[in-house]
Coordinates of C-alpha atoms in Angstrom, one line a residue:
Chain A
X2 CA 0.0 0.0 0.0
X3 CA 1.3 3.4 -0.9
X4 CA 0.7 6.7 0.8
X5 CA 1.1 10.3 -0.3
X6 CA 0.9 12.9 2.5
X7 CA 1.8 16.5 2.9
X8 CA 3.8 17.4 5.9
X9 CA 5.5 20.5 7.4
X10 CA 9.0 20.0 8.7
X11 CA 10.6 22.4 11.2
X12 CA 14.4 22.0 11.4
X13 CA 16.0 23.4 14.5
X14 CA 19.1 25.6 13.7
X15 CA 21.6 22.8 14.6
X16 CA 20.1 20.5 11.8
X17 CA 19.9 23.1 9.0
X18 CA 23.3 22.3 7.7
X19 CA 22.9 18.5 7.9
X20 CA 21.8 16.4 4.8
X21 CA 18.6 15.1 6.4
X22 CA 16.5 15.1 3.2
X23 CA 19.3 13.3 1.3
X24 CA 19.0 10.4 3.8
X25 CA 15.2 10.6 3.8
X26 CA 15.2 9.9 0.1
X27 CA 18.2 7.6 -0.2
X28 CA 17.8 5.4 2.8
X29 CA 14.0 5.2 2.9
X30 CA 13.1 5.0 -0.8
X31 CA 10.6 7.9 -0.7
X32 CA 9.6 10.3 -3.4
X33 CA 9.3 13.9 -2.4
X34 CA 8.0 17.0 -3.9
X35 CA 9.0 20.3 -2.2
X36 CA 6.0 22.6 -2.0
X37 CA 7.7 25.3 0.1
X38 CA 11.1 25.8 1.6
X39 CA 12.6 28.5 3.8
X40 CA 16.2 27.7 4.9
X41 CA 18.5 30.3 6.4
X42 CA 21.8 29.2 8.0
X43 CA 21.7 29.2 11.9
X44 CA 17.9 29.8 11.9
X45 CA 15.0 27.4 12.0
X46 CA 14.4 25.9 8.6
X47 CA 10.9 25.2 7.2
X48 CA 10.1 22.7 4.5
X49 CA 6.7 21.7 3.2
X50 CA 6.8 18.3 1.4
X51 CA 4.6 15.9 -0.3
X52 CA 6.0 12.6 0.6
X53 CA 5.0 9.4 -1.1
X54 CA 6.0 5.8 -1.1
X55 CA 5.2 2.4 0.4
X56 CA 3.4 2.7 3.8
X57 CA 6.2 1.0 5.7
X58 CA 8.9 3.2 4.1
X59 CA 6.9 6.2 4.9
X60 CA 6.5 5.3 8.5
X61 CA 10.2 4.5 8.7
X62 CA 11.1 7.8 7.1
X63 CA 8.9 9.8 9.5
X64 CA 10.6 7.9 12.4
X65 CA 14.0 8.8 11.0
X66 CA 13.0 12.5 10.9
X67 CA 11.6 12.5 14.4
X68 CA 14.7 10.8 15.8
X69 CA 16.9 13.2 14.0
X70 CA 15.1 16.1 15.8
X71 CA 12.9 17.4 13.1
X72 CA 9.5 18.6 14.3
X73 CA 6.7 17.3 12.0
X74 CA 3.4 18.9 11.6
X75 CA 0.6 17.4 9.5
X76 CA -1.0 19.8 7.1
X77 CA -4.3 18.7 8.5
X78 CA -4.4 21.4 11.1
X79 CA -3.7 23.9 8.4
X80 CA -6.9 23.7 6.3
X81 CA -9.1 26.3 7.9
X82 CA -12.6 27.6 7.2
X83 CA -13.2 31.2 6.6
X84 CA -16.3 31.6 8.7
X85 CA -17.3 34.9 7.1
X86 CA -17.4 33.2 3.6
X87 CA -19.1 29.9 4.5
X88 CA -22.8 30.0 3.6
X89 CA -23.5 26.6 5.2
X90 CA -24.9 25.3 1.9
X91 CA -23.5 21.8 2.5
X92 CA -22.0 21.2 -0.9
X93 CA -18.8 20.0 0.8
X94 CA -20.3 17.3 3.0
X95 CA -20.6 14.7 0.2
X96 CA -17.1 15.5 -1.0
X97 CA -15.2 15.3 2.4
X98 CA -14.0 11.7 2.7
X99 CA -13.4 11.8 6.4
X100 CA -16.5 13.4 7.8
X101 CA -14.5 16.5 8.9
X102 CA -17.2 18.5 7.2
X103 CA -20.6 17.3 8.4
X104 CA -24.1 18.6 8.6
X105 CA -25.8 19.2 12.0
X106 CA -29.2 17.5 11.5
X107 CA -31.0 20.0 13.7
X108 CA -29.6 23.4 12.6
X109 CA -28.7 22.2 9.1
X110 CA -25.4 24.1 9.6
X111 CA -22.1 22.6 8.3
X112 CA -19.7 21.8 11.2
X113 CA -16.0 21.6 10.6
X114 CA -14.0 19.2 12.7
X115 CA -10.3 20.1 12.1
X116 CA -9.2 17.0 14.1
X117 CA -10.8 14.7 11.5
X118 CA -9.3 16.7 8.5
X119 CA -6.5 15.0 6.6
X120 CA -5.8 18.1 4.5
X121 CA -6.7 16.2 1.3
X122 CA -8.0 19.6 0.1
X123 CA -10.9 18.1 -1.9
X124 CA -13.1 20.7 -0.3
X125 CA -11.0 23.7 -1.2
X126 CA -12.1 24.0 -4.9
X127 CA -15.4 22.1 -4.4
X128 CA -16.7 24.9 -2.0
X129 CA -18.8 27.3 -4.1
X130 CA -18.0 30.4 -2.1
X131 CA -14.4 29.3 -1.5
X132 CA -14.6 29.3 2.2
X133 CA -12.0 26.5 2.8
X134 CA -8.5 27.8 2.8
X135 CA -5.1 26.2 3.0
X136 CA -2.7 27.9 5.4
X137 CA 1.0 26.9 5.7
Chain B
X9 CA -62.5 34.3 6.4
X10 CA -60.9 36.7 3.9
X11 CA -58.5 39.6 4.3
X12 CA -57.1 42.2 2.0
X13 CA -53.5 43.4 1.6
X14 CA -54.7 46.9 2.6
X15 CA -56.1 45.5 5.9
X16 CA -52.8 43.6 6.5
X17 CA -50.8 46.7 5.8
X18 CA -52.9 48.7 8.3
X19 CA -52.0 46.1 11.0
X20 CA -48.3 46.3 9.9
X21 CA -48.3 50.1 10.3
X22 CA -49.7 49.7 13.8
X23 CA -47.1 47.1 14.7
X24 CA -49.9 44.5 15.2
X25 CA -49.4 42.2 12.3
X26 CA -48.9 38.5 13.1
X27 CA -46.0 37.2 11.1
X28 CA -44.5 33.7 11.1
X29 CA -42.0 31.9 8.8
X30 CA -43.0 29.2 6.4
X31 CA -41.3 26.8 8.8
X32 CA -43.1 28.0 11.9
X33 CA -46.5 28.0 10.2
X34 CA -46.4 24.2 9.8
X35 CA -46.6 23.5 13.6
X36 CA -48.8 26.5 14.3
X37 CA -51.5 25.2 11.9
X38 CA -51.1 21.6 13.2
X39 CA -51.8 23.0 16.7
X40 CA -54.6 25.5 16.0
X41 CA -56.2 24.2 12.8
X42 CA -56.4 26.1 9.5
X43 CA -59.5 28.1 10.4
X44 CA -58.2 29.6 13.6
X45 CA -54.7 30.1 12.3
X46 CA -56.0 31.9 9.1
X47 CA -57.7 34.4 11.4
X48 CA -54.6 35.0 13.4
X49 CA -51.8 34.9 10.9
X50 CA -51.4 37.9 8.5
X51 CA -48.1 37.1 6.7
X52 CA -46.0 34.0 6.2
X53 CA -42.4 34.8 5.2
X54 CA -40.3 32.5 3.0
X55 CA -36.6 32.5 2.1
X56 CA -34.0 30.9 -0.2
X57 CA -30.3 31.3 -0.7
X58 CA -28.7 29.5 -3.6
X59 CA -26.6 29.9 -6.7
X60 CA -28.7 31.6 -9.4
X61 CA -26.9 32.0 -12.7
X62 CA -29.4 34.2 -14.5
X63 CA -28.5 37.1 -12.2
X64 CA -26.9 40.4 -13.2
X65 CA -26.8 44.1 -12.7
X66 CA -27.0 47.2 -14.8
X67 CA -25.2 50.4 -14.2
X68 CA -25.1 54.0 -15.3
X69 CA -21.4 55.0 -15.0
X70 CA -21.7 58.8 -15.4
X71 CA -20.0 60.7 -18.2
X72 CA -16.2 61.2 -18.3
X73 CA -14.7 64.4 -19.5
X74 CA -14.2 64.4 -22.4
X75 CA -17.0 62.0 -23.0
X76 CA -16.7 58.3 -24.2
X77 CA -19.3 56.2 -25.9
X78 CA -19.0 52.9 -24.0
X79 CA -22.0 51.7 -25.9
X80 CA -20.9 49.6 -28.8
X81 CA -17.3 49.5 -27.4
X82 CA -15.7 47.1 -25.0
X83 CA -15.8 47.5 -21.3
X84 CA -14.5 45.6 -18.3
X85 CA -15.0 45.7 -14.5
X86 CA -12.0 44.1 -12.7
X87 CA -11.2 42.5 -16.1
X88 CA -14.7 40.9 -16.3
X89 CA -16.4 41.9 -19.6
X90 CA -19.7 43.7 -19.4
X91 CA -22.4 44.1 -22.1
X92 CA -22.2 47.5 -23.8
X93 CA -24.9 47.3 -26.4
X94 CA -26.9 50.1 -24.8
X95 CA -26.6 53.9 -24.6
X96 CA -23.3 55.7 -24.0
X97 CA -22.6 54.9 -20.4
X98 CA -25.1 52.1 -19.5
X99 CA -23.6 48.6 -19.1
X100 CA -24.9 45.2 -18.0
X101 CA -22.8 42.8 -16.0
X102 CA -23.9 39.1 -15.9
X103 CA -23.1 36.8 -13.0
X104 CA -21.4 34.1 -15.2
X105 CA -19.2 36.5 -17.2
X106 CA -15.5 35.6 -17.1
X107 CA -12.3 37.5 -17.7
X108 CA -11.0 37.1 -21.3
X109 CA -7.8 35.5 -20.0
X110 CA -9.5 33.0 -17.6
X111 CA -8.2 29.5 -18.5
X112 CA -11.8 28.2 -18.4
X113 CA -11.7 24.4 -18.7
X114 CA -8.5 24.2 -20.7
X115 CA -7.1 22.3 -17.7
X116 CA -10.2 20.4 -16.6
X117 CA -11.8 21.0 -14.1
X118 CA -11.1 24.8 -14.3
X119 CA -11.3 26.6 -10.9
X120 CA -13.3 29.6 -12.1
X121 CA -12.1 31.8 -9.2
X122 CA -13.5 35.1 -10.3
X123 CA -16.3 36.3 -12.5
X124 CA -19.3 38.6 -12.8
X125 CA -20.9 37.4 -9.5
X126 CA -17.7 38.2 -7.6
X127 CA -17.6 41.7 -9.2
X128 CA -21.2 42.3 -8.0
X129 CA -20.3 41.1 -4.5
X130 CA -17.3 43.5 -4.4
X131 CA -19.3 46.4 -5.6
X132 CA -22.0 45.8 -3.0
X133 CA -19.3 45.6 -0.4
X134 CA -18.3 49.1 -1.3
X135 CA -15.0 48.2 -2.9
X136 CA -13.5 50.2 -5.7
X137 CA -13.3 48.2 -9.0
X138 CA -11.3 48.9 -12.1
X139 CA -13.3 50.2 -15.1
X140 CA -11.5 49.8 -18.5
X141 CA -13.1 50.9 -21.7
X142 CA -12.1 51.0 -25.4
X143 CA -14.4 52.8 -27.8
X144 CA -14.4 53.9 -31.4
X145 CA -14.8 57.7 -30.9
X146 CA -17.5 59.9 -32.4
X147 CA -17.8 63.7 -32.9
X148 CA -19.9 63.9 -29.7
X149 CA -18.0 61.2 -27.8
X150 CA -14.4 61.7 -28.9
X151 CA -12.6 59.7 -26.3
X152 CA -11.3 56.2 -27.2
X153 CA -9.8 54.9 -24.0
X154 CA -10.7 55.1 -20.3
X155 CA -9.2 53.4 -17.3
X156 CA -10.3 54.4 -13.8
X157 CA -11.3 53.2 -10.4
X158 CA -15.0 53.3 -9.8
X159 CA -17.2 52.8 -6.8
X160 CA -20.9 51.9 -6.6
X161 CA -21.7 55.0 -4.6
X162 CA -20.4 57.2 -7.5
X163 CA -22.6 55.5 -10.1
X164 CA -26.0 57.1 -11.0
X165 CA -27.8 53.8 -10.9
X166 CA -26.7 50.3 -9.9
X167 CA -29.6 47.9 -10.2
X168 CA -29.7 44.2 -9.6
X169 CA -31.8 42.6 -12.3
X170 CA -32.1 38.8 -12.3
X171 CA -34.0 37.4 -15.1
X172 CA -34.5 34.0 -13.5
X173 CA -34.3 33.3 -9.8
X174 CA -36.1 31.3 -7.1
X175 CA -36.8 28.2 -9.2
X176 CA -39.9 26.4 -8.0
X177 CA -38.3 22.9 -7.5
X178 CA -35.3 21.5 -9.2
X179 CA -33.5 18.3 -10.1
X180 CA -31.6 16.1 -7.7
X181 CA -28.3 15.5 -9.6
X182 CA -26.5 12.2 -9.6
X183 CA -23.8 10.6 -11.7
X184 CA -24.1 7.0 -13.1
X185 CA -20.8 7.1 -15.0
X186 CA -17.4 5.9 -13.8
X187 CA -15.8 9.4 -13.8
X188 CA -16.2 12.4 -11.6
X189 CA -18.5 15.1 -13.1
X190 CA -18.0 18.8 -12.5
X191 CA -21.4 20.5 -12.9
X192 CA -23.5 23.5 -11.9
X193 CA -25.0 21.1 -9.4
X194 CA -21.5 20.7 -7.8
X195 CA -19.0 17.9 -7.9
X196 CA -20.8 14.6 -8.7
X197 CA -18.8 11.6 -7.7
X198 CA -18.8 8.5 -10.0
X199 CA -21.2 5.6 -9.7
X200 CA -23.8 7.4 -7.6
X201 CA -21.2 8.8 -5.2
X202 CA -23.5 11.6 -4.1
X203 CA -26.9 13.2 -4.9
X204 CA -27.0 17.0 -4.9
X205 CA -30.1 19.1 -4.6
X206 CA -30.7 22.8 -4.6
X207 CA -33.8 24.3 -3.0
X208 CA -34.8 25.5 0.5
X209 CA -37.7 23.0 0.4
X210 CA -40.5 24.0 2.7
X211 CA -39.1 27.5 3.1
X212 CA -38.7 28.2 -0.6
X213 CA -41.0 31.1 -1.9
X214 CA -42.8 29.4 -4.8
X215 CA -43.4 26.1 -2.8
X216 CA -45.5 28.1 -0.4
X217 CA -47.6 29.8 -3.1
X218 CA -47.6 27.0 -5.7
X219 CA -50.3 28.5 -8.0
X220 CA -48.9 32.1 -7.7
X221 CA -52.1 33.3 -6.1
X222 CA -50.4 36.1 -4.2
X223 CA -47.0 36.5 -5.8
X224 CA -47.2 38.6 -8.9
X225 CA -45.6 41.5 -10.8
X226 CA -44.8 44.2 -8.3
X227 CA -44.6 42.0 -5.2
X228 CA -42.2 43.7 -2.8
X229 CA -39.6 41.2 -1.6
X230 CA -36.3 40.7 0.4
X231 CA -33.6 40.8 -2.3
X232 CA -29.9 40.5 -1.6
X233 CA -30.3 41.9 1.9
X234 CA -32.3 44.9 0.7
X235 CA -35.7 45.5 -0.8
X236 CA -36.6 44.4 -4.3
X237 CA -39.6 43.6 -6.5
X238 CA -40.9 40.8 -8.7
X239 CA -40.4 42.3 -12.2
X240 CA -41.9 39.6 -14.3
X241 CA -42.1 35.8 -14.4
X242 CA -38.6 34.4 -14.8
X243 CA -37.2 32.8 -18.0
X244 CA -38.2 29.2 -18.4
X245 CA -41.3 29.8 -16.2
X246 CA -43.3 26.7 -16.8
X247 CA -46.4 26.2 -14.6
X248 CA -47.7 23.4 -16.8
X249 CA -45.8 20.5 -15.1
X250 CA -47.2 17.5 -13.2
X251 CA -48.2 18.5 -9.6
X252 CA -48.9 16.7 -6.4
X253 CA -52.4 16.9 -4.8
X254 CA -51.1 19.8 -2.7
X255 CA -50.4 21.8 -5.9
X256 CA -46.6 21.5 -5.6
X257 CA -44.8 20.9 -8.9
X258 CA -42.9 17.6 -9.1
X259 CA -40.2 19.1 -11.2
X260 CA -38.7 22.6 -12.1
X261 CA -41.7 24.9 -12.8
X262 CA -42.3 28.6 -11.9
X263 CA -39.5 31.2 -11.7
X264 CA -39.2 34.9 -10.9
X265 CA -37.5 37.8 -12.5
X266 CA -36.6 40.2 -9.8
X267 CA -35.2 43.8 -9.6
X268 CA -33.9 46.1 -6.9
X269 CA -31.5 48.9 -6.1
X270 CA -28.1 47.3 -5.6
X271 CA -26.8 50.2 -3.5
X272 CA -29.0 49.2 -0.5
X273 CA -28.2 45.5 -0.7
X274 CA -25.6 43.6 1.4
X275 CA -22.6 41.5 0.3
X276 CA -23.4 38.6 2.6
X277 CA -26.7 38.1 0.6
X278 CA -25.0 38.4 -2.9
X279 CA -22.1 36.0 -2.8
X280 CA -19.7 35.5 -5.7
X281 CA -19.6 31.8 -6.3
X282 CA -17.3 29.3 -8.2
X283 CA -18.6 26.0 -9.5
X284 CA -15.5 23.9 -10.1
X285 CA -15.2 22.8 -13.8
X286 CA -18.4 24.7 -14.6
X287 CA -18.1 28.5 -14.1
X288 CA -18.9 31.5 -12.0
X289 CA -22.2 32.5 -10.6
X290 CA -23.9 34.5 -7.9
X291 CA -25.6 33.1 -4.8
X292 CA -28.7 35.3 -4.2
X293 CA -30.8 35.7 -1.1
X294 CA -34.5 36.1 -1.7
X295 CA -37.4 36.2 0.6
X296 CA -41.0 36.6 -0.4
X297 CA -43.9 37.5 2.0
X298 CA -47.1 35.7 1.5
X299 CA -50.2 37.6 2.7
X300 CA -52.7 35.2 4.3
X301 CA -55.8 36.4 2.4
X302 CA -57.7 33.2 2.9
X303 CA -57.7 29.7 4.5
X304 CA -56.7 28.3 1.1
X305 CA -53.6 30.5 0.9
X306 CA -52.6 29.6 4.4
X307 CA -53.0 25.9 3.6
X308 CA -50.5 26.2 0.8
X309 CA -47.9 27.7 3.2
X310 CA -48.1 24.7 5.5
X311 CA -46.3 22.5 2.9
X312 CA -43.6 20.3 4.5
X313 CA -40.4 18.8 3.1
X314 CA -41.9 15.4 3.3
X315 CA -44.7 16.5 0.8
X316 CA -42.4 18.1 -1.8
X317 CA -40.9 15.7 -4.4
X318 CA -38.1 16.2 -6.9
X319 CA -36.9 14.1 -9.8
X320 CA -33.5 12.3 -9.7
X321 CA -31.6 13.0 -12.9
X322 CA -28.4 11.4 -14.2
X323 CA -26.0 14.2 -15.2
X324 CA -23.6 11.9 -17.1
X325 CA -26.1 11.1 -19.8
X326 CA -29.8 12.1 -19.4
X327 CA -29.2 15.7 -18.6
X328 CA -26.6 16.6 -21.2
X329 CA -28.4 14.6 -23.9
X330 CA -31.8 16.3 -23.0
X331 CA -33.4 12.9 -22.3
X332 CA -36.5 13.0 -20.1
X333 CA -35.5 9.9 -18.2
X334 CA -35.5 10.1 -14.5
X335 CA -34.2 7.6 -11.9
X336 CA -37.1 8.2 -9.6
X337 CA -38.6 10.8 -7.3
X338 CA -37.6 11.7 -3.8
X339 CA -39.0 14.0 -1.1
X340 CA -37.0 16.9 0.5
X341 CA -37.6 15.1 3.8
X342 CA -35.7 12.1 2.5
X343 CA -33.0 14.3 0.9
X344 CA -32.5 16.1 4.2
X345 CA -32.0 12.8 6.1
X346 CA -28.6 12.7 4.5
X347 CA -29.0 9.5 2.5
X348 CA -31.4 8.3 -0.2
X349 CA -31.7 5.0 -1.9
X350 CA -31.1 5.0 -5.7
X351 CA -30.9 1.7 -7.7
X352 CA -30.4 -0.2 -4.4
X353 CA -27.6 1.9 -3.3
X354 CA -27.6 4.3 -0.3
X355 CA -26.4 7.6 -1.7
X356 CA -25.2 10.5 0.5
X357 CA -27.0 13.8 -0.2
X358 CA -25.7 17.3 -0.3
X359 CA -27.3 20.7 -0.8
X360 CA -26.2 23.7 -2.8
X361 CA -28.9 25.9 -1.3
X362 CA -28.2 27.0 2.3
X363 CA -31.1 26.1 4.6
X364 CA -29.8 28.0 7.6
X365 CA -29.4 31.1 5.4
X366 CA -33.0 30.6 4.1
X367 CA -34.2 30.5 7.7
X368 CA -32.2 33.7 8.4
X369 CA -33.8 35.5 5.4
X370 CA -37.4 34.4 6.4
X371 CA -36.7 35.7 10.0
X372 CA -35.2 39.0 8.8
X373 CA -38.2 39.6 6.6
X374 CA -40.5 38.7 9.5
X375 CA -38.7 41.3 11.7
X376 CA -38.9 44.0 9.0
X377 CA -42.7 43.4 8.8
X378 CA -43.2 43.2 12.6
X379 CA -41.3 46.5 13.0
X380 CA -43.5 48.2 10.4
X381 CA -40.6 48.8 8.1
X382 CA -41.8 46.6 5.2
X383 CA -45.3 46.9 3.8
X384 CA -46.8 44.4 1.4
X385 CA -47.8 45.3 -2.2
X386 CA -50.8 44.3 -4.3
X387 CA -49.4 42.7 -7.5
X388 CA -50.2 44.9 -10.5
X389 CA -50.6 41.7 -12.7
X390 CA -50.5 38.0 -11.9
X391 CA -47.7 35.6 -13.1
X392 CA -48.8 33.2 -15.8
X393 CA -50.5 30.3 -14.1
X394 CA -51.4 26.7 -15.1
X395 CA -54.3 28.2 -17.2
X396 CA -51.8 30.1 -19.4
X397 CA -51.0 26.8 -21.1
X398 CA -47.3 27.6 -21.4
X399 CA -45.2 24.9 -23.0
X400 CA -41.5 24.7 -22.3
X401 CA -39.9 24.7 -25.8
X402 CA -36.6 23.0 -26.5
X403 CA -34.4 24.5 -29.3
X404 CA -35.3 22.9 -32.6
X405 CA -32.2 23.2 -34.8
X406 CA -32.7 24.0 -38.5
X407 CA -29.7 23.5 -40.6
X408 CA -28.5 26.7 -42.4
X409 CA -28.1 26.0 -46.1
X410 CA -25.3 28.1 -47.6

């Protein structure tokens, strides 16, 4: 089984000059696509990656990063809802694969549960008033 | 028991009118009975808030110095083209208009991030927009180019004029094919992945006056957060469809053309909308008051989601090929339960029309009437009803011989 996930990596200053990503790719057989990078010597580095590969390689790669001292954040917590734009129409609820966007049966309002969101981003363009936003 | 609109308006002026929403009236009549409730209730308010593509606005820009003949030239508001085939500085902006350089569906599905509906929302929000004009120049209108910021408050007129809104019933859209469809009914997942519908059901204006006995030309309404009027019947108005015993059409039927001063409307009730892979549009808030002139009119307003049926239509084949085939009928009560059975499969439902916003509109209109700020109008002419014998014509193509 393969996985493809988007993660935010925070590198403490001591790791910025080490070839961490080289080892992530070479030793763990993962494919990566850099979505955003901000690296300045002696300061915290930030890297947003799409990582894909076999499930067990992915898990090992994440373990390697954690053990090396990289702080990993899932992108999940970074899809947010612009409350002022959401009209609570409900177009998103059939699109969201995890139930993070779900209708309250009494009020008919759409509830957003960020803890269930996997940042697949399917809702972002499917939302007619474009209330779902990706924040890095 | 019968009342007149003049009598109801007298009560509104005195702050004594009894107003309930089309949701509240259901339980009220269940409790008190039609006869008693019809004596008590003066007005039932309705509401709907959904994407309505045949929306637009016309503007009079004012004359530049020297003057320019925008009419017959080309003009843009925030890069979105407007219709200029009118007098010198009158333009019309349609909700679905797209910038010339929008990639559309060249990479499918196109995102359609910004179009006419978004320009209308920004204007109503009081934002400056860029006006760009090229014209051919005449003796009396010598100028050929104009680029300027413009604000709605500086225009002579800014008028919302929607030629088809508030559809009385609509299809439930599904997808029988094995690929995802990107439609005006939203994203439809393959193999009956979801079923999308788009009306406010029991709160929707024309479900509560199914034979247009009170709603007519000149009816004052809530439009885009301000006051508007029914201008005419909407395009594709088709009263001659099959109806249930309660008079409610079982498929798309009546529509309204509406008009109102854009300057007094509010951006939260006119929302620029993007339908992935389809285009841009405008989500419009409309609320229509129904004067309770008789028991019969009250009875119509008690219609419930469970008693309103809509056809299920396949958007992979039947809809694009104009085939009349439907996959069945389903009530809004069932649609709102979250799942409906189609061809033996439990299909999750989703709405494009916001029910909570429809409730808010009906309540806002109720407040306006209770406070005496909103009086009802007698229609100056009725909308065409069933007796008009309208037939909904498809386009019959005739080959052009060269």
